[in-house]
């Protein structure tokens, strides 16, 4: 038997993490078994479906690295649905019922209802084992709003059968739909696919995730700068632990290890911190050069957004710090946006009162800054180590705080910042001497 699965999103909202999880689980299963995948845009709900959402789902799933073998749209398969409905009516398995329209009260429509045999239906779920439903209470449920307007249950059964779908892998919110769908399959004489209903994942607050909540849209993670490898990897690990226990894996490696029956039986909680960890790990895997190529344009545009002049040399020297401090691109935008890096690109405006260290005084600050100026003027190579070597003995002798605070504050204009050796090495000799001179002029008469 060759495996065939489907990605059947309803295009009624942006591609969300739940859609991606449905797709990745189907993908891993299909590829593991050398099977195929049909992407079906289930646009039976005409009012809520849109091509814009459909395009978004396709775009984000592709961006995540997923692929499929064919594409279809439920609304374009209506002829098959009508044919199935006609067959059901002709064989008396279903009937037309003239009823008042729910959408337009006062008008009457010919709804199609399945003649429900009202028996117990049992199916074997690959994740949850045998599940039995008494279908009597469902009554003669509707399967179409009109002969050419199928409802989801009818359409999904006809489309799955026409495609020869062997495995229906979907969230457990669909368990209660399964008995209805099985009754329709049986009425049409179709073979039953195998079912696997996996537990849904929960929001960080353990609430059910909603596809209408903007922050679970894949596009919003993408806009924050999450890398597709990190996101798909994290999503695949929601509710699945590969036997190797590995965390960072390519899709191919996951395919190797995937087993549907190993999905956890209880819902995983979506943990943004863990997703950030994945992203950071992927960033750390980049070579120095490729990380720089990734981060420098982001840094440049964030700096320019603050109206500050860009400087290639300074930017290049900031790369290691950025690598240490960020998990995802939006962290960088936040740090820059908060002004934390302004002093690297423009001279700060220090406040004279804060130049001397709290326990020191303006006269000592003048002496120490003047010493630092002379010492650094004679230094040709500015690295954190050379700057430190130049000043360390003096600072140890005259009090590290008293010496290094005024220098650090003169360079950054901030009460908290990296140490003055790092800052001086990044901004370079000219800016360092200019900023020391400015601070000296501010405290000249204090
Ligand atoms: N279109 C349905 C949904 O988005 C999926 C139907 C199914 O998997 O059978 O939830």
CSV table of C-alpha atoms and ligand atoms in Angstrom, one decimal:
chain,number,residue,atom,x,y,z
A,1,UNK,CA,0.0,0.0,0.0
A,2,UNK,CA,1.5,3.3,-0.9
A,3,UNK,CA,0.8,6.1,1.6
A,4,UNK,CA,-1.0,9.2,0.6
A,5,UNK,CA,-1.9,12.0,3.0
A,6,UNK,CA,-3.4,15.5,2.8
A,7,UNK,CA,-2.7,19.0,4.1
A,8,UNK,CA,-6.3,20.3,4.2
A,9,UNK,CA,-6.2,23.8,5.7
A,10,UNK,CA,-9.4,25.9,5.7
A,11,UNK,CA,-8.2,29.2,4.2
A,12,UNK,CA,-10.2,31.2,6.9
A,13,UNK,CA,-7.2,32.8,8.6
A,14,UNK,CA,-3.4,33.4,8.4
A,15,UNK,CA,-1.3,30.3,8.4
A,16,UNK,CA,-0.9,29.6,12.1
A,17,UNK,CA,1.3,27.4,14.2
A,18,UNK,CA,-1.4,24.7,14.3
A,19,UNK,CA,-1.6,24.6,10.5
A,20,UNK,CA,2.2,24.3,10.3
A,21,UNK,CA,2.1,21.5,12.9
A,22,UNK,CA,-0.6,19.6,11.0
A,23,UNK,CA,1.5,20.0,7.8
A,24,UNK,CA,4.8,18.9,9.4
A,25,UNK,CA,3.4,15.8,11.0
A,26,UNK,CA,1.7,14.7,7.7
A,27,UNK,CA,4.9,15.6,5.9
A,28,UNK,CA,7.2,13.5,8.2
A,29,UNK,CA,4.8,10.6,8.0
A,30,UNK,CA,4.4,10.7,4.2
A,31,UNK,CA,8.1,11.1,3.5
A,32,UNK,CA,9.0,8.4,6.0
A,33,UNK,CA,6.8,5.9,4.1
A,34,UNK,CA,7.8,7.1,0.6
A,35,UNK,CA,4.2,8.5,0.3
A,36,UNK,CA,2.7,11.5,-1.4
A,37,UNK,CA,0.9,14.6,-0.2
A,38,UNK,CA,-2.0,16.5,-1.6
A,39,UNK,CA,-2.5,20.1,-0.5
A,40,UNK,CA,-6.2,20.7,-0.4
A,41,UNK,CA,-7.5,24.2,0.2
A,42,UNK,CA,-10.8,23.4,2.0
A,43,UNK,CA,-12.8,26.5,1.1
A,44,UNK,CA,-16.2,25.1,1.8
A,45,UNK,CA,-17.0,28.0,4.1
A,46,UNK,CA,-17.5,30.6,1.3
A,47,UNK,CA,-18.0,33.5,3.6
A,48,UNK,CA,-14.9,33.1,5.7
A,49,UNK,CA,-12.5,31.6,3.1
A,50,UNK,CA,-10.3,33.9,1.1
A,51,UNK,CA,-7.6,33.5,-1.6
A,52,UNK,CA,-5.4,35.9,0.5
A,53,UNK,CA,-5.4,33.4,3.4
A,54,UNK,CA,-4.8,30.5,1.0
A,55,UNK,CA,-1.8,32.3,-0.5
A,56,UNK,CA,-0.5,33.0,3.0
A,57,UNK,CA,-0.8,29.3,4.0
A,58,UNK,CA,1.0,28.2,0.9
A,59,UNK,CA,3.7,30.8,1.2
A,60,UNK,CA,4.5,30.1,4.9
A,61,UNK,CA,4.5,26.3,4.6
A,62,UNK,CA,6.9,26.6,1.7
A,63,UNK,CA,9.0,29.1,3.6
A,64,UNK,CA,9.2,26.5,6.4
A,65,UNK,CA,10.7,24.1,3.9
A,66,UNK,CA,7.6,21.9,3.4
A,67,UNK,CA,6.5,20.6,0.1
A,68,UNK,CA,3.6,18.6,-1.5
A,69,UNK,CA,3.0,16.7,-4.6
A,70,UNK,CA,-0.3,18.1,-5.9
A,71,UNK,CA,-2.8,20.9,-5.2
A,72,UNK,CA,-6.6,21.1,-5.2
A,73,UNK,CA,-9.3,23.4,-4.0
A,74,UNK,CA,-12.6,22.0,-2.6
A,75,UNK,CA,-14.7,24.6,-4.4
A,76,UNK,CA,-13.4,23.4,-7.7
A,77,UNK,CA,-14.5,19.8,-7.0
A,78,UNK,CA,-18.1,20.5,-6.5
A,79,UNK,CA,-19.1,18.4,-9.5
A,80,UNK,CA,-17.8,15.3,-7.7
A,81,UNK,CA,-19.7,16.3,-4.5
A,82,UNK,CA,-22.9,16.8,-6.5
A,83,UNK,CA,-22.4,13.4,-8.1
A,84,UNK,CA,-21.9,11.8,-4.8
A,85,UNK,CA,-25.0,13.5,-3.3
A,86,UNK,CA,-27.1,12.4,-6.3
A,87,UNK,CA,-25.9,8.8,-5.9
A,88,UNK,CA,-26.8,8.9,-2.2
A,89,UNK,CA,-30.3,10.3,-2.9
A,90,UNK,CA,-30.9,7.8,-5.7
A,91,UNK,CA,-29.9,4.9,-3.4
A,92,UNK,CA,-32.1,6.4,-0.6
A,93,UNK,CA,-29.0,6.8,1.6
A,94,UNK,CA,-29.8,10.5,1.8
A,95,UNK,CA,-32.8,12.7,1.0
A,96,UNK,CA,-33.6,16.3,0.2
A,97,UNK,CA,-35.4,18.2,2.9
A,98,UNK,CA,-37.1,21.5,2.3
A,99,UNK,CA,-36.0,23.7,5.2
A,100,UNK,CA,-35.8,27.4,6.1
A,101,UNK,CA,-32.4,28.8,5.3
A,102,UNK,CA,-30.3,29.6,8.4
A,103,UNK,CA,-28.5,32.3,6.5
A,104,UNK,CA,-31.5,33.9,5.0
A,105,UNK,CA,-34.5,33.4,7.3
A,106,UNK,CA,-37.8,33.4,5.4
A,107,UNK,CA,-36.3,31.7,2.3
A,108,UNK,CA,-36.4,27.9,1.9
A,109,UNK,CA,-33.6,25.6,0.7
A,110,UNK,CA,-33.3,22.0,-0.2
A,111,UNK,CA,-30.9,20.6,2.4
A,112,UNK,CA,-29.5,17.1,1.9
A,113,UNK,CA,-29.6,14.9,4.9
A,114,UNK,CA,-27.9,11.5,5.4
A,115,UNK,CA,-30.3,8.7,6.5
A,116,UNK,CA,-28.4,7.8,9.6
A,117,UNK,CA,-28.6,4.1,10.5
A,118,UNK,CA,-28.0,5.2,14.1
A,119,UNK,CA,-25.5,2.5,14.9
A,120,UNK,CA,-22.3,2.4,17.0
A,121,UNK,CA,-19.2,3.3,15.0
A,122,UNK,CA,-15.8,2.1,16.1
A,123,UNK,CA,-12.6,3.2,14.5
A,124,UNK,CA,-9.0,2.4,15.4
A,125,UNK,CA,-6.9,5.5,15.9
A,126,UNK,CA,-3.2,5.1,15.4
A,127,UNK,CA,-2.4,7.3,18.3
A,128,UNK,CA,-5.3,6.7,20.7
A,129,UNK,CA,-6.5,3.2,20.0
A,130,UNK,CA,-10.1,2.1,19.5
A,131,UNK,CA,-12.7,4.9,19.8
A,132,UNK,CA,-16.4,4.1,19.7
A,133,UNK,CA,-19.3,6.5,19.1
A,134,UNK,CA,-23.0,6.0,19.3
A,135,UNK,CA,-24.2,7.9,16.3
A,136,UNK,CA,-27.9,7.6,17.0
A,137,UNK,CA,-28.0,11.0,18.7
A,138,UNK,CA,-26.6,12.7,15.5
A,139,UNK,CA,-29.9,12.0,13.8
A,140,UNK,CA,-30.2,12.5,10.1
A,141,UNK,CA,-27.4,15.1,9.9
A,142,UNK,CA,-27.1,17.6,7.0
A,143,UNK,CA,-24.4,16.9,4.4
A,144,UNK,CA,-25.1,19.7,2.0
A,145,UNK,CA,-26.9,23.0,2.0
A,146,UNK,CA,-28.1,22.2,-1.5
A,147,UNK,CA,-27.3,19.6,-4.1
A,148,UNK,CA,-24.5,21.8,-5.4
A,149,UNK,CA,-23.4,23.2,-2.0
A,150,UNK,CA,-21.8,20.4,0.0
A,151,UNK,CA,-20.9,20.8,3.7
A,152,UNK,CA,-17.4,20.0,4.9
A,153,UNK,CA,-18.2,16.4,6.0
A,154,UNK,CA,-19.4,15.3,2.6
A,155,UNK,CA,-16.7,17.2,0.7
A,156,UNK,CA,-13.8,15.9,2.8
A,157,UNK,CA,-15.0,12.2,2.5
A,158,UNK,CA,-15.5,12.5,-1.3
A,159,UNK,CA,-12.2,14.3,-1.9
A,160,UNK,CA,-10.2,11.9,0.4
A,161,UNK,CA,-11.7,8.9,-1.4
A,162,UNK,CA,-11.1,10.4,-4.9
A,163,UNK,CA,-7.5,11.0,-4.0
A,164,UNK,CA,-7.0,7.6,-2.4
A,165,UNK,CA,-6.0,9.1,0.9
A,166,UNK,CA,-4.7,6.3,3.1
A,167,UNK,CA,-4.0,8.2,6.3
A,168,UNK,CA,-6.0,11.1,7.9
A,169,UNK,CA,-3.7,12.7,10.3
A,170,UNK,CA,-5.2,15.7,12.1
A,171,UNK,CA,-5.8,17.3,15.5
A,172,UNK,CA,-8.0,15.7,18.1
A,173,UNK,CA,-10.6,18.5,17.7
A,174,UNK,CA,-11.7,16.4,14.7
A,175,UNK,CA,-12.3,13.2,16.6
A,176,UNK,CA,-16.0,14.0,17.0
A,177,UNK,CA,-16.3,14.6,13.2
A,178,UNK,CA,-14.9,11.1,12.4
A,179,UNK,CA,-18.1,9.0,13.1
A,180,UNK,CA,-20.1,11.3,10.7
A,181,UNK,CA,-17.5,11.0,8.1
A,182,UNK,CA,-17.4,7.2,8.5
A,183,UNK,CA,-21.2,7.0,8.1
A,184,UNK,CA,-20.9,9.0,4.8
A,185,UNK,CA,-18.0,6.7,3.6
A,186,UNK,CA,-20.0,3.6,4.3
A,187,UNK,CA,-23.1,5.0,2.6
A,188,UNK,CA,-21.0,5.7,-0.5
A,189,UNK,CA,-19.2,2.3,-0.3
A,190,UNK,CA,-15.8,3.9,0.2
A,191,UNK,CA,-12.8,2.3,1.9
A,192,UNK,CA,-12.0,3.7,5.3
A,193,UNK,CA,-8.7,5.5,5.7
A,194,UNK,CA,-6.6,5.1,8.8
A,195,UNK,CA,-7.0,7.8,11.4
A,196,UNK,CA,-4.5,9.4,13.7
A,197,UNK,CA,-5.7,12.3,15.9
A,198,UNK,CA,-2.9,14.0,17.7
A,199,UNK,CA,-3.3,16.2,20.8
A,200,UNK,CA,-3.5,19.9,20.1
A,201,UNK,CA,-0.8,22.1,21.6
A,202,UNK,CA,-1.7,24.8,24.1
A,203,UNK,CA,-0.7,28.4,24.5
A,204,UNK,CA,1.9,29.3,27.1
A,205,UNK,CA,-0.9,30.0,29.6
A,206,UNK,CA,-2.3,26.5,28.8
A,207,UNK,CA,-5.2,28.1,26.9
A,208,UNK,CA,-6.3,26.7,23.6
A,209,UNK,CA,-4.5,28.5,20.7
A,210,UNK,CA,-6.8,30.3,18.4
A,211,UNK,CA,-6.0,30.8,14.7
A,212,UNK,CA,-7.4,34.3,15.1
A,213,UNK,CA,-4.9,35.3,17.7
A,214,UNK,CA,-2.4,37.3,15.6
A,215,UNK,CA,0.7,36.2,17.5
A,216,UNK,CA,0.4,32.6,16.6
A,217,UNK,CA,0.5,33.4,12.9
A,218,UNK,CA,3.6,32.0,11.2
A,219,UNK,CA,4.0,35.3,9.4
A,220,UNK,CA,4.4,37.2,12.7
A,221,UNK,CA,7.2,34.9,13.8
A,222,UNK,CA,8.8,35.4,10.4
A,223,UNK,CA,8.5,39.2,10.8
A,224,UNK,CA,10.2,39.0,14.1
A,225,UNK,CA,13.1,37.3,12.3
A,226,UNK,CA,12.7,33.7,13.4
A,227,UNK,CA,14.5,31.4,11.0
A,228,UNK,CA,12.4,28.8,9.2
A,229,UNK,CA,14.7,26.0,10.3
A,230,UNK,CA,14.3,27.0,14.0
A,231,UNK,CA,10.5,27.4,13.7
A,232,UNK,CA,9.8,24.1,11.8
A,233,UNK,CA,12.1,22.3,14.1
A,234,UNK,CA,10.5,23.6,17.2
A,235,UNK,CA,7.0,22.9,15.9
A,236,UNK,CA,7.9,19.4,15.0
A,237,UNK,CA,9.2,18.8,18.5
A,238,UNK,CA,5.9,20.0,20.1
A,239,UNK,CA,4.5,16.8,21.4
A,240,UNK,CA,7.2,14.6,19.8
A,241,UNK,CA,10.5,13.4,21.2
A,242,UNK,CA,12.7,11.7,18.6
A,243,UNK,CA,14.2,8.5,19.9
A,244,UNK,CA,17.7,10.0,19.6
A,245,UNK,CA,16.7,12.8,21.8
A,246,UNK,CA,18.2,15.2,19.3
A,247,UNK,CA,16.9,18.8,19.3
A,248,UNK,CA,18.4,20.5,16.3
A,249,UNK,CA,17.5,18.4,13.3
A,250,UNK,CA,17.0,18.9,9.6
A,251,UNK,CA,13.6,17.8,8.1
A,252,UNK,CA,15.4,14.8,6.6
A,253,UNK,CA,16.8,13.8,9.9
A,254,UNK,CA,13.3,14.1,11.4
A,255,UNK,CA,11.9,12.0,8.6
A,256,UNK,CA,14.4,9.2,9.5
A,257,UNK,CA,13.3,9.1,13.2
A,258,UNK,CA,9.6,9.9,12.9
A,259,UNK,CA,7.0,7.4,14.2
A,260,UNK,CA,3.4,8.5,14.4
A,261,UNK,CA,2.7,6.2,17.3
A,262,UNK,CA,5.4,8.0,19.3
A,263,UNK,CA,3.5,11.3,19.4
A,264,UNK,CA,2.8,12.3,23.0
A,265,UNK,CA,-0.7,11.5,24.3
A,266,UNK,CA,-1.1,14.9,26.0
A,267,UNK,CA,-0.9,18.4,24.6
A,268,UNK,CA,2.4,20.2,24.5
A,269,UNK,CA,2.6,23.8,25.6
A,270,UNK,CA,3.9,26.3,23.1
A,271,UNK,CA,6.9,27.9,24.8
A,272,UNK,CA,8.3,31.0,23.2
A,273,UNK,CA,11.5,30.8,25.3
A,274,UNK,CA,12.2,27.4,23.9
A,275,UNK,CA,11.5,28.6,20.4
A,276,UNK,CA,14.0,31.5,21.0
A,277,UNK,CA,16.5,28.9,22.2
A,278,UNK,CA,16.2,27.0,18.9
A,279,UNK,CA,16.6,30.2,17.0
A,280,UNK,CA,19.7,31.2,18.9
A,281,UNK,CA,21.2,27.8,18.4
A,282,UNK,CA,20.7,28.1,14.7
A,283,UNK,CA,22.3,31.6,14.7
A,284,UNK,CA,25.3,30.2,16.7
A,285,UNK,CA,25.8,27.5,14.1
A,286,UNK,CA,26.4,30.1,11.4
A,287,UNK,CA,30.0,30.9,10.6
A,288,UNK,CA,31.3,34.3,11.8
A,289,UNK,CA,31.2,35.5,8.2
A,290,UNK,CA,27.7,34.4,7.4
A,291,UNK,CA,26.4,35.7,10.7
A,292,UNK,CA,27.9,39.1,9.9
A,293,UNK,CA,26.3,39.0,6.5
A,294,UNK,CA,23.0,38.4,8.1
A,295,UNK,CA,23.2,40.8,11.0
A,296,UNK,CA,25.0,43.8,9.5
A,297,UNK,CA,22.1,44.9,7.2
A,298,UNK,CA,19.7,44.6,10.2
A,299,UNK,CA,22.0,46.6,12.4
A,300,UNK,CA,22.5,49.3,9.7
A,301,UNK,CA,18.8,49.8,9.1
A,302,UNK,CA,18.0,49.9,12.8
A,303,UNK,CA,20.8,52.5,13.3
A,304,UNK,CA,19.6,54.6,10.4
A,305,UNK,CA,16.1,54.4,11.7
A,306,UNK,CA,17.4,56.2,14.8
A,307,UNK,CA,18.7,58.9,12.6
A,308,UNK,CA,22.4,58.1,13.4
A,309,UNK,CA,25.2,57.9,10.9
A,310,UNK,CA,26.2,54.4,9.9
A,311,UNK,CA,29.8,53.4,10.2
A,312,UNK,CA,31.0,50.1,8.6
A,313,UNK,CA,34.1,49.8,10.8
A,314,UNK,CA,32.1,50.2,14.0
A,315,UNK,CA,29.3,47.9,12.7
A,316,UNK,CA,31.8,45.2,11.9
A,317,UNK,CA,33.3,45.3,15.4
A,318,UNK,CA,29.9,45.0,17.0
A,319,UNK,CA,29.1,41.6,15.4
A,320,UNK,CA,30.5,39.4,18.2
A,321,UNK,CA,28.6,41.3,20.9
A,322,UNK,CA,25.4,41.0,18.9
A,323,UNK,CA,25.9,37.3,18.5
A,324,UNK,CA,26.2,37.0,22.2
A,325,UNK,CA,23.2,39.1,23.0
A,326,UNK,CA,20.5,38.2,20.5
A,327,UNK,CA,18.3,35.1,20.1
A,328,UNK,CA,16.2,36.5,17.2
A,329,UNK,CA,16.5,39.5,14.9
A,330,UNK,CA,13.7,41.4,16.8
A,331,UNK,CA,16.0,41.4,19.9
A,332,UNK,CA,18.4,43.5,17.9
A,333,UNK,CA,15.7,45.9,16.8
A,334,UNK,CA,14.6,46.2,20.4
A,335,UNK,CA,18.1,46.9,21.8
A,336,UNK,CA,18.9,49.4,19.1
A,337,UNK,CA,15.4,51.0,19.3
A,338,UNK,CA,16.0,51.5,23.1
A,339,UNK,CA,19.1,53.5,22.3
A,340,UNK,CA,21.5,51.0,23.8
A,341,UNK,CA,23.9,51.2,20.9
A,342,UNK,CA,23.6,54.9,20.0
A,343,UNK,CA,27.0,55.8,21.6
A,344,UNK,CA,28.8,53.5,19.2
A,345,UNK,CA,27.6,55.6,16.2
A,346,UNK,CA,27.4,59.2,17.6
A,347,UNK,CA,29.1,61.1,20.4
A,348,UNK,CA,27.1,60.9,23.6
A,349,UNK,CA,26.0,63.9,25.6
A,350,UNK,CA,27.4,63.2,29.0
A,351,UNK,CA,26.2,65.1,32.1
A,352,UNK,CA,29.1,66.8,33.8
A,353,UNK,CA,27.8,65.8,37.2
A,354,UNK,CA,28.1,62.1,36.4
A,355,UNK,CA,31.7,62.2,35.1
A,356,UNK,CA,33.4,61.7,38.4
A,357,UNK,CA,32.8,58.4,40.1
A,358,UNK,CA,30.4,58.8,43.1
A,359,UNK,CA,33.1,58.3,45.7
A,360,UNK,CA,35.6,60.4,43.7
A,361,UNK,CA,35.6,64.1,42.7
A,362,UNK,CA,36.0,66.3,39.6
A,363,UNK,CA,39.6,67.1,40.3
A,364,UNK,CA,40.6,63.4,40.4
A,365,UNK,CA,38.4,62.7,37.3
A,366,UNK,CA,40.3,65.4,35.4
A,367,UNK,CA,43.6,63.9,36.4
A,368,UNK,CA,42.6,60.4,35.4
A,369,UNK,CA,41.0,61.3,32.2
A,370,UNK,CA,44.0,63.4,31.2
A,371,UNK,CA,46.2,60.4,32.0
A,372,UNK,CA,44.0,58.1,29.9
A,373,UNK,CA,44.1,60.6,27.1
A,374,UNK,CA,47.9,60.8,27.0
A,375,UNK,CA,48.3,57.1,27.3
A,376,UNK,CA,45.8,56.2,24.6
A,377,UNK,CA,47.1,58.9,22.2
A,378,UNK,CA,50.4,56.9,22.2
A,379,UNK,CA,48.7,53.6,21.4
A,380,UNK,CA,48.6,52.5,17.8
A,381,UNK,CA,46.4,49.4,17.8
A,382,UNK,CA,43.1,49.7,19.6
A,383,UNK,CA,41.8,46.3,20.8
A,384,UNK,CA,40.1,45.6,24.1
A,385,UNK,CA,43.4,44.0,25.3
A,386,UNK,CA,45.8,46.8,24.2
A,387,UNK,CA,43.5,49.5,25.7
A,388,UNK,CA,43.3,47.5,28.9
A,389,UNK,CA,47.0,46.9,29.1
A,390,UNK,CA,47.7,50.6,28.7
A,391,UNK,CA,45.5,51.6,31.6
A,392,UNK,CA,45.3,48.7,33.9
A,393,UNK,CA,48.3,49.3,36.2
A,394,UNK,CA,47.4,53.0,36.6
A,395,UNK,CA,43.8,52.1,37.4
A,396,UNK,CA,44.9,49.5,39.9
A,397,UNK,CA,47.1,52.0,41.6
A,398,UNK,CA,44.6,54.9,41.7
A,399,UNK,CA,41.4,53.0,42.2
A,400,UNK,CA,39.7,51.2,39.4
A,401,UNK,CA,36.3,52.9,39.9
A,402,UNK,CA,37.8,56.4,40.2
A,403,UNK,CA,39.9,55.9,37.0
A,404,UNK,CA,37.6,53.7,34.8
A,405,UNK,CA,34.2,55.2,35.6
A,406,UNK,CA,35.0,58.7,34.1
A,407,UNK,CA,36.5,57.1,31.1
A,408,UNK,CA,33.6,54.7,30.5
A,409,UNK,CA,31.0,57.5,31.1
A,410,UNK,CA,32.9,59.9,28.8
A,411,UNK,CA,32.8,57.4,26.0
A,412,UNK,CA,29.2,56.2,26.4
A,413,UNK,CA,27.3,58.9,28.3
A,414,UNK,CA,25.5,56.0,30.0
A,415,UNK,CA,25.4,54.8,33.6
A,416,UNK,CA,25.5,51.2,32.4
A,417,UNK,CA,27.4,50.1,29.4
A,418,UNK,CA,30.1,47.7,28.3
A,419,UNK,CA,33.6,48.3,29.8
A,420,UNK,CA,35.6,51.2,28.4
A,421,UNK,CA,38.2,48.9,26.8
A,422,UNK,CA,35.6,47.3,24.6
A,423,UNK,CA,34.0,50.6,23.8
A,424,UNK,CA,37.3,52.4,23.0
A,425,UNK,CA,38.3,49.5,20.7
A,426,UNK,CA,35.0,49.6,18.8
A,427,UNK,CA,34.8,53.4,18.3
A,428,UNK,CA,38.5,53.7,17.6
A,429,UNK,CA,41.2,56.2,18.6
A,430,UNK,CA,39.9,59.4,17.1
A,431,UNK,CA,36.4,59.1,18.7
A,432,UNK,CA,37.9,58.0,22.0
A,433,UNK,CA,40.2,61.0,22.2
A,434,UNK,CA,37.5,63.4,21.1
A,435,UNK,CA,35.1,62.1,23.7
A,436,UNK,CA,37.7,62.4,26.5
A,437,UNK,CA,38.4,66.0,25.4
A,438,UNK,CA,34.7,66.8,25.5
A,439,UNK,CA,34.3,65.3,29.0
A,440,UNK,CA,37.4,67.2,30.2
A,441,UNK,CA,36.0,70.4,28.9
A,442,UNK,CA,32.7,69.8,30.8
A,443,UNK,CA,34.5,69.4,34.1
A,444,UNK,CA,37.3,71.9,33.5
A,445,UNK,CA,35.9,74.4,36.0
A,446,UNK,CA,34.2,72.1,38.5
B,1,LIG,N1,-10.1,21.8,6.9
B,1,LIG,C1,-10.0,21.2,8.2
B,1,LIG,C2,-9.4,22.2,9.2
B,1,LIG,O1,-8.8,23.2,8.8
B,1,LIG,C3,-9.3,19.9,8.3
B,1,LIG,C4,-10.1,18.8,7.9
B,1,LIG,C5,-9.5,17.4,8.1
B,1,LIG,O2,-8.3,17.3,8.5
B,1,LIG,O3,-10.2,16.5,7.8
B,1,LIG,O4,-9.4,22.0,10.3
